[in-house]
Amino acid sequence: EAKASTGDEGCKAAFHCLQAMRSVICGNKLPVSATAYFAATVSALQTHLEQKDAGADQASMSSALLLVLRKAMPAVPATVVQARFNDVVGALASVMRFVENDGLVRQALACMSIAADIAFDAGSRPNRKVLKPIFGLLDDSRAPVRHQAELTATLIAKRASEAKDQQTLDFASQHLSQALAGAKPDKRAS
C-alpha cells in the first residue's frame, strides 16, 4: 500500500487487485488470509490469461497478478502451494509461452523459481512442467529473458542436486545434451 501511494504503478495495480480480491473473499464470508489471497490470485491469473484482448491494461493486470503471486506463495503453507501447483505452473508457463513483454516473462520465471523452491522445501520435486518452459527460454533472443531463464534453470538444478532429485537432473541433462547437439559451431574456433 505504501509503494502504491507513492505512485509506483505496478504496486498501485497490485493494490487494486488485492482490494478486489478482498471484496470477493469477504463477500463469500471466507476468512481473510494469505491462503485466501493466494487461491484468489491463482484463479484470477488463470481467468485473466484466458482473455485474449491485448493492450496496456492486459499487461498491467498480468504484472499486478504476478507481483501478488510472487509475494503470496512464500506466505502460505507449502501444502497450499502444492495443492495448486499444477495450476500455478500452467498459468506461469502460459505467460512464458504467449506473452511478448520481457518484464512479464521475467516475473513469471521468478514465480516459477519460487514455486519450485516451495516444492523442494515440501519434500516434493518440480516436474517437467516446470523445467520445459524454462528451458524453452534459454535461447531466447531477448537477453534479459534469457538471463532470467538461465538463473531460474540454474537455481532449480542446484536444488535438484541438493535434494538428490535424479529425475529433474536427468531431464536437465537430456535437454542440455540436445541443445549442445543442435548448437552451431563457433566460427572463431576454426
XYZ file of N, CA and C in Angstrom:
570
model
N 0.835 -1.189 0.000
C 0.000 0.000 0.000
C 0.879 1.252 0.000
N 1.996 1.207 0.746
C 2.870 2.382 0.823
C 3.457 2.717 -0.536
N 3.939 1.705 -1.260
C 4.502 1.957 -2.588
C 3.427 2.415 -3.561
N 2.230 1.882 -3.418
C 1.125 2.287 -4.296
C 0.810 3.765 -4.094
N 0.858 4.223 -2.850
C 0.522 5.619 -2.566
C 1.615 6.582 -3.040
N 2.834 6.064 -3.249
C 3.905 6.928 -3.751
C 3.927 6.998 -5.271
N 3.009 6.289 -5.917
C 2.907 6.398 -7.366
C 3.470 5.227 -8.142
N 4.000 4.219 -7.496
C 4.510 3.038 -8.197
C 3.326 2.359 -8.889
N 3.315 2.397 -10.224
C 2.166 1.905 -10.994
C 1.933 0.408 -10.810
N 3.006 -0.376 -10.756
C 2.855 -1.817 -10.553
C 2.243 -2.129 -9.201
N 2.714 -1.439 -8.188
C 2.172 -1.644 -6.840
C 0.751 -1.121 -6.741
N 0.468 -0.032 -7.447
C -0.890 0.513 -7.452
C -1.861 -0.496 -8.071
N -1.466 -1.106 -9.189
C -2.318 -2.112 -9.839
C -2.478 -3.338 -8.932
N -1.396 -3.752 -8.279
C -1.466 -4.895 -7.358
C -2.383 -4.562 -6.179
N -2.298 -3.340 -5.685
C -3.158 -2.909 -4.581
C -4.635 -2.990 -4.980
N -4.945 -2.552 -6.209
C -6.333 -2.625 -6.685
C -6.788 -4.079 -6.831
N -5.894 -4.941 -7.296
C -6.217 -6.375 -7.384
C -6.504 -6.933 -5.995
N -5.674 -6.583 -5.033
C -5.869 -7.072 -3.668
C -7.193 -6.577 -3.085
N -7.544 -5.324 -3.378
C -8.817 -4.788 -2.890
C -9.985 -5.575 -3.493
N -9.903 -5.863 -4.793
C -10.974 -6.623 -5.449
C -11.058 -8.031 -4.869
N -9.909 -8.651 -4.636
C -9.896 -9.990 -4.052
C -10.486 -9.976 -2.641
N -10.120 -8.964 -1.868
C -10.649 -8.856 -0.506
C -12.179 -8.748 -0.540
N -12.676 -7.986 -1.473
C -14.117 -7.828 -1.611
C -14.787 -9.170 -1.914
N -14.202 -9.942 -2.806
C -14.749 -11.259 -3.150
C -14.636 -12.214 -1.959
N -13.486 -12.203 -1.307
C -13.268 -13.085 -0.147
C -14.289 -12.771 0.945
N -14.419 -11.494 1.270
C -15.381 -11.091 2.319
C -16.820 -11.335 1.870
N -17.088 -11.098 0.595
C -18.426 -11.317 0.069
C -18.859 -12.775 0.150
N -17.889 -13.669 0.100
C -18.170 -15.104 0.227
C -18.043 -15.579 1.670
N -17.868 -14.638 2.575
C -17.767 -14.920 4.009
C -16.650 -15.916 4.340
N -15.542 -15.760 3.621
C -14.359 -16.576 3.874
C -13.412 -15.799 4.771
N -12.564 -16.492 5.521
C -11.591 -15.765 6.335
C -10.561 -15.066 5.436
N -10.251 -13.840 5.779
C -9.246 -13.084 5.034
C -7.886 -13.581 5.506
N -7.191 -14.275 4.628
C -5.902 -14.856 4.988
C -4.998 -14.903 3.759
N -3.739 -15.158 3.990
C -2.795 -15.302 2.887
C -3.233 -16.435 1.959
N -3.772 -17.495 2.542
C -4.233 -18.629 1.740
C -5.383 -18.211 0.822
N -6.303 -17.427 1.337
C -7.423 -16.960 0.517
C -6.929 -16.059 -0.613
N -5.986 -15.172 -0.300
C -5.427 -14.307 -1.339
C -4.657 -15.121 -2.379
N -3.918 -16.111 -1.924
C -3.177 -16.970 -2.861
C -4.146 -17.670 -3.812
N -5.174 -18.290 -3.263
C -6.147 -19.009 -4.096
C -6.838 -18.056 -5.069
N -7.200 -16.877 -4.588
C -7.854 -15.890 -5.449
C -6.909 -15.423 -6.554
N -5.643 -15.254 -6.231
C -4.665 -14.807 -7.222
C -4.474 -15.847 -8.316
N -4.344 -17.099 -7.919
C -4.174 -18.169 -8.920
C -5.396 -18.221 -9.829
N -6.576 -18.170 -9.242
C -7.805 -18.207 -10.045
C -7.918 -16.992 -10.959
N -7.603 -15.820 -10.429
C -7.675 -14.595 -11.234
C -6.657 -14.636 -12.372
N -5.464 -15.129 -12.103
C -4.438 -15.221 -13.140
C -4.871 -16.181 -14.241
N -5.419 -17.318 -13.868
C -5.902 -18.279 -14.868
C -6.997 -17.645 -15.736
N -7.956 -16.998 -15.107
C -9.048 -16.359 -15.840
C -8.522 -15.240 -16.725
N -7.635 -14.451 -16.191
C -7.063 -13.329 -16.928
C -6.315 -13.805 -18.177
N -5.568 -14.880 -18.048
C -4.791 -15.377 -19.185
C -5.671 -15.973 -20.279
N -6.877 -16.380 -19.910
C -7.810 -16.914 -20.909
C -8.403 -15.813 -21.775
N -8.373 -14.583 -21.293
C -8.879 -13.450 -22.069
C -7.873 -13.101 -23.139
N -8.351 -12.840 -24.336
C -7.449 -12.624 -25.475
C -7.224 -11.152 -25.819
N -7.913 -10.248 -25.142
C -7.729 -8.847 -25.502
C -6.366 -8.358 -25.037
N -5.653 -7.704 -25.927
C -4.300 -7.239 -25.627
C -4.349 -5.776 -25.204
N -3.211 -5.237 -24.913
C -3.120 -3.825 -24.593
C -2.427 -3.588 -23.276
N -2.275 -2.315 -22.966
C -1.556 -1.917 -21.756
C -2.277 -2.390 -20.499
N -3.618 -2.358 -20.516
C -4.368 -2.813 -19.343
C -4.108 -4.289 -19.085
N -4.029 -5.074 -20.149
C -3.763 -6.513 -20.040
C -2.393 -6.731 -19.388
N -1.380 -6.035 -19.861
C -0.030 -6.177 -19.311
C 0.024 -5.701 -17.868
N -0.664 -4.604 -17.578
C -0.682 -4.069 -16.215
C -1.338 -5.059 -15.253
N -2.445 -5.648 -15.681
C -3.143 -6.616 -14.840
C -2.283 -7.866 -14.651
N -1.659 -8.346 -15.721
C -0.784 -9.523 -15.616
C 0.356 -9.257 -14.647
N 0.970 -8.097 -14.779
C 2.074 -7.726 -13.903
C 1.627 -7.663 -12.448
N 0.471 -7.072 -12.216
C -0.049 -6.960 -10.847
C -0.312 -8.341 -10.256
N -0.938 -9.219 -11.026
C -1.236 -10.554 -10.519
C 0.032 -11.358 -10.265
N 1.031 -11.209 -11.136
C 2.307 -11.912 -10.921
C 3.019 -11.379 -9.681
N 2.932 -10.073 -9.450
C 3.528 -9.489 -8.250
C 2.857 -10.039 -6.996
N 1.533 -10.089 -7.005
C 0.808 -10.625 -5.849
C 1.149 -12.104 -5.659
N 1.198 -12.859 -6.745
C 1.524 -14.286 -6.653
C 2.923 -14.487 -6.078
N 3.882 -13.692 -6.561
C 5.260 -13.812 -6.086
C 5.358 -13.557 -4.584
N 4.559 -12.646 -4.083
C 4.564 -12.336 -2.648
C 3.722 -13.328 -1.851
N 2.669 -13.874 -2.463
C 1.748 -14.762 -1.749
C 2.323 -16.164 -1.547
N 3.033 -16.695 -2.539
C 3.499 -18.091 -2.433
C 4.326 -18.356 -1.181
N 5.327 -17.533 -0.865
C 6.107 -17.816 0.346
C 5.329 -17.575 1.647
N 4.206 -16.861 1.554
C 3.445 -16.503 2.753
C 2.425 -17.565 3.164
N 2.218 -18.559 2.328
C 1.240 -19.604 2.652
C 1.974 -20.915 2.925
N 1.315 -21.842 3.623
C 1.954 -23.141 3.847
C 2.276 -23.840 2.513
N 3.384 -24.553 2.514
C 3.817 -25.247 1.291
C 2.744 -26.190 0.773
N 1.966 -26.769 1.669
C 0.911 -27.693 1.236
C -0.155 -26.981 0.410
N -0.384 -25.719 0.681
C -1.360 -24.935 -0.083
C -0.839 -24.717 -1.503
N 0.425 -24.352 -1.617
C 1.016 -24.169 -2.945
C 1.036 -25.507 -3.683
N 1.391 -26.567 -2.985
C 1.425 -27.897 -3.603
C 0.054 -28.300 -4.139
N -1.000 -27.942 -3.415
C -2.353 -28.299 -3.849
C -2.727 -27.611 -5.162
N -2.178 -26.440 -5.400
C -2.476 -25.690 -6.636
C -1.263 -25.633 -7.564
N -0.276 -26.490 -7.323
C 0.996 -26.439 -8.050
C 0.796 -26.507 -9.566
N 0.006 -27.463 -10.034
C -0.197 -27.595 -11.478
C -0.891 -26.379 -12.070
N -1.818 -25.775 -11.317
C -2.478 -24.553 -11.785
C -1.488 -23.400 -11.884
N -0.643 -23.268 -10.858
C 0.363 -22.200 -10.850
C 1.325 -22.381 -12.020
N 1.851 -23.579 -12.160
C 2.821 -23.852 -13.225
C 2.180 -23.652 -14.597
N 0.949 -24.109 -14.763
C 0.256 -23.942 -16.043
C 0.073 -22.477 -16.406
N -0.337 -21.676 -15.439
C -0.529 -20.245 -15.696
C 0.800 -19.567 -16.016
N 1.829 -19.883 -15.256
C 3.141 -19.270 -15.494
C 3.711 -19.700 -16.845
N 3.529 -20.963 -17.193
C 4.000 -21.453 -18.495
C 3.287 -20.727 -19.634
N 2.001 -20.423 -19.449
C 1.265 -19.667 -20.472
C 1.857 -18.276 -20.652
N 2.191 -17.636 -19.556
C 2.818 -16.317 -19.652
C 4.136 -16.427 -20.414
N 4.924 -17.435 -20.085
C 6.231 -17.593 -20.726
C 6.105 -17.906 -22.215
N 5.066 -18.612 -22.587
C 4.896 -19.023 -23.978
C 4.264 -17.952 -24.845
N 3.284 -17.249 -24.327
C 2.449 -16.418 -25.186
C 2.583 -14.919 -24.986
N 3.331 -14.493 -24.008
C 3.446 -13.062 -23.725
C 4.748 -12.536 -24.309
N 4.651 -11.405 -24.986
C 5.826 -10.796 -25.619
C 6.585 -9.853 -24.677
N 5.939 -9.393 -23.637
C 6.515 -8.413 -22.723
C 7.639 -9.062 -21.893
N 8.861 -8.571 -22.072
C 10.026 -9.115 -21.364
C 9.838 -9.124 -19.849
N 9.346 -8.015 -19.320
C 9.180 -7.903 -17.878
C 8.213 -8.944 -17.325
N 7.128 -9.196 -18.041
C 6.155 -10.188 -17.588
C 6.748 -11.590 -17.622
N 7.498 -11.891 -18.675
C 8.121 -13.216 -18.775
C 9.135 -13.396 -17.652
N 9.903 -12.355 -17.356
C 10.875 -12.453 -16.267
C 10.178 -12.608 -14.917
N 9.045 -11.914 -14.722
C 8.279 -12.088 -13.491
C 7.767 -13.522 -13.373
N 7.295 -14.072 -14.482
C 6.790 -15.456 -14.468
C 7.926 -16.427 -14.146
N 9.113 -16.177 -14.678
C 10.266 -17.028 -14.366
C 10.612 -16.948 -12.880
N 10.558 -15.757 -12.323
C 10.841 -15.603 -10.885
C 9.800 -16.355 -10.054
N 8.544 -16.274 -10.456
C 7.490 -17.015 -9.752
C 7.708 -18.519 -9.883
N 8.151 -18.965 -11.057
C 8.398 -20.386 -11.271
C 9.513 -20.880 -10.353
N 10.526 -20.059 -10.168
C 11.628 -20.407 -9.270
C 11.122 -20.543 -7.831
N 10.272 -19.622 -7.410
C 9.706 -19.683 -6.060
C 8.854 -20.939 -5.900
N 8.031 -21.236 -6.897
C 7.177 -22.432 -6.836
C 8.031 -23.701 -6.741
N 9.109 -23.760 -7.515
C 9.998 -24.924 -7.461
C 10.665 -25.032 -6.093
N 11.109 -23.901 -5.541
C 11.706 -23.907 -4.199
C 10.726 -24.443 -3.160
N 9.497 -24.007 -3.260
C 8.481 -24.468 -2.320
C 8.265 -25.965 -2.471
N 8.254 -26.452 -3.709
C 8.098 -27.895 -3.937
C 9.252 -28.660 -3.288
N 10.466 -28.188 -3.484
C 11.624 -28.849 -2.872
C 11.547 -28.773 -1.350
N 11.185 -27.602 -0.811
C 11.077 -27.450 0.640
C 10.034 -28.385 1.239
N 9.005 -28.692 0.456
C 7.936 -29.573 0.932
C 8.285 -31.049 0.762
N 9.506 -31.314 0.270
C 9.927 -32.699 0.080
C 9.438 -33.291 -1.228
N 8.876 -32.464 -2.067
C 8.414 -32.904 -3.374
C 9.472 -32.516 -4.399
N 9.150 -32.705 -5.647
C 10.071 -32.234 -6.680
C 9.254 -31.629 -7.809
N 9.785 -30.569 -8.381
C 9.072 -29.995 -9.522
C 9.159 -30.991 -10.678
N 8.173 -30.969 -11.510
C 8.185 -31.922 -12.609
C 8.622 -31.250 -13.902
N 8.542 -31.988 -14.981
C 8.967 -31.434 -16.268
C 8.144 -30.233 -16.677
N 6.934 -30.131 -16.167
C 6.101 -28.979 -16.492
C 6.766 -27.684 -16.049
N 7.606 -27.766 -15.021
C 8.332 -26.592 -14.549
C 9.534 -26.327 -15.451
N 10.289 -27.342 -15.736
C 11.534 -27.164 -16.473
C 11.342 -26.882 -17.957
N 10.360 -27.518 -18.557
C 10.190 -27.388 -20.004
C 10.022 -25.936 -20.464
N 9.123 -25.145 -19.863
C 9.008 -23.755 -20.326
C 10.248 -22.914 -20.012
N 10.934 -23.246 -18.940
C 12.162 -22.514 -18.600
C 13.235 -22.804 -19.640
N 13.424 -24.074 -19.943
C 14.430 -24.452 -20.934
C 14.101 -23.882 -22.309
N 12.814 -23.705 -22.585
C 12.414 -23.117 -23.861
C 12.857 -21.674 -24.015
N 13.214 -21.038 -22.918
C 13.637 -19.634 -22.968
C 15.154 -19.465 -22.848
N 15.879 -20.563 -22.713
C 17.342 -20.457 -22.557
C 18.034 -19.896 -23.797
N 17.388 -20.020 -24.946
C 17.988 -19.460 -26.161
C 17.136 -18.321 -26.719
N 16.366 -17.688 -25.850
C 15.509 -16.574 -26.254
C 16.367 -15.434 -26.796
N 15.863 -14.749 -27.795
C 16.620 -13.648 -28.399
C 16.701 -12.424 -27.486
N 15.821 -12.342 -26.503
C 15.819 -11.202 -25.570
C 16.782 -11.507 -24.425
N 17.862 -10.753 -24.353
C 18.908 -11.013 -23.352
C 18.369 -11.032 -21.910
N 17.535 -10.076 -21.481
C 17.053 -10.125 -20.091
C 16.238 -11.389 -19.791
N 15.440 -11.824 -20.752
C 14.644 -13.042 -20.573
C 15.568 -14.253 -20.513
N 16.515 -14.297 -21.423
C 17.464 -15.414 -21.464
C 18.248 -15.510 -20.156
N 18.699 -14.383 -19.639
C 19.467 -14.381 -18.387
C 18.611 -14.836 -17.204
N 17.356 -14.384 -17.156
C 16.463 -14.818 -16.074
C 16.177 -16.314 -16.192
N 16.016 -16.811 -17.424
C 15.792 -18.249 -17.632
C 17.018 -19.049 -17.191
N 18.199 -18.541 -17.506
C 19.433 -19.223 -17.088
C 19.533 -19.275 -15.563
N 19.233 -18.147 -14.924
C 19.271 -18.091 -13.465
C 18.253 -19.064 -12.860
N 17.046 -19.061 -13.387
C 15.991 -19.940 -12.874
C 16.363 -21.403 -13.068
N 16.851 -21.753 -14.248
C 17.251 -23.137 -14.525
C 18.398 -23.561 -13.604
N 19.345 -22.669 -13.383
C 20.481 -22.965 -12.510
C 20.022 -23.195 -11.070
N 19.128 -22.328 -10.589
C 18.632 -22.470 -9.217
C 17.876 -23.789 -9.038
N 17.060 -24.141 -10.010
C 16.303 -25.396 -9.914
C 17.238 -26.595 -10.001
N 18.230 -26.553 -10.887
C 19.184 -27.662 -10.991
C 19.990 -27.805 -9.698
N 20.368 -26.682 -9.100
C 21.102 -26.730 -7.829
C 20.247 -27.357 -6.731
N 18.999 -26.919 -6.637
C 18.102 -27.505 -5.629
C 17.861 -28.984 -5.900
N 17.746 -29.361 -7.172
C 17.546 -30.767 -7.537
C 18.746 -31.596 -7.113
N 19.930 -31.050 -7.294
C 21.149 -31.750 -6.892
C 21.182 -31.928 -5.374
N 20.873 -30.862 -4.639
C 20.860 -30.929 -3.174
C 19.829 -31.937 -2.677
N 18.685 -32.015 -3.379
C 17.596 -32.911 -2.969
C 17.762 -34.320 -3.541
N 18.838 -34.512 -4.301
C 19.083 -35.799 -4.958
C 17.877 -36.214 -5.814
N 17.349 -35.227 -6.535
C 16.209 -35.424 -7.437
C 16.754 -35.826 -8.805
N 16.995 -37.103 -8.962
C 17.625 -37.612 -10.174
C 16.763 -37.395 -11.415
N 15.444 -37.466 -11.276
C 14.562 -37.274 -12.425
C 14.724 -35.865 -13.008
N 14.751 -34.867 -12.151
C 14.929 -33.491 -12.619
C 16.309 -33.305 -13.228
N 17.328 -33.858 -12.583
C 18.689 -33.747 -13.109
C 18.826 -34.453 -14.456
N 18.199 -35.620 -14.596
C 18.242 -36.344 -15.872
C 17.562 -35.542 -16.980
N 16.414 -34.946 -16.653
C 15.707 -34.140 -17.643
C 16.564 -32.944 -18.061
N 17.195 -32.280 -17.097
C 18.049 -31.130 -17.403
C 19.239 -31.565 -18.246
N 19.834 -32.684 -17.899
C 20.980 -33.205 -18.654
C 20.579 -33.544 -20.085
N 19.425 -34.181 -20.235
C 18.942 -34.543 -21.567
C 18.715 -33.284 -22.405
N 18.109 -32.265 -21.811
C 17.867 -31.023 -22.544
C 19.185 -30.360 -22.933
N 20.125 -30.326 -22.017
C 21.413 -29.724 -22.301
C 22.129 -30.466 -23.424
N 22.082 -31.776 -23.392
C 22.704 -32.583 -24.448
C 22.080 -32.279 -25.801
N 20.759 -32.169 -25.852
C 20.073 -31.847 -27.104
C 20.436 -30.452 -27.588
N 20.535 -29.520 -26.664
C 20.895 -28.148 -27.034
C 22.305 -28.088 -27.594
N 23.222 -28.820 -26.971
C 24.603 -28.835 -27.452
C 24.713 -29.518 -28.812
N 23.946 -30.579 -29.010
C 23.979 -31.290 -30.287
C 23.450 -30.412 -31.412
N 22.514 -29.535 -31.092
C 21.938 -28.665 -32.104
C 22.662 -27.347 -32.263
N 23.672 -27.107 -31.434
C 24.402 -25.836 -31.495
C 25.240 -25.760 -32.759
N 25.316 -24.553 -33.287
C 26.147 -24.326 -34.468
C 27.572 -24.119 -33.987
N 28.531 -24.670 -34.736
C 29.929 -24.471 -34.328
C 30.303 -22.981 -34.384
N 31.132 -22.598 -33.459
C 31.594 -21.216 -33.384
C 32.640 -21.004 -34.471
N 32.417 -19.996 -35.307
C 33.344 -19.723 -36.412
C 34.726 -19.327 -35.904
N 34.781 -18.730 -34.723
C 36.083 -18.309 -34.189
C 36.918 -19.496 -33.765
N 36.264 -20.641 -33.469
C 37.005 -21.817 -33.018
C 37.756 -22.477 -34.163
N 37.407 -22.183 -35.410
C 38.079 -22.831 -36.531
C 39.410 -22.217 -36.841
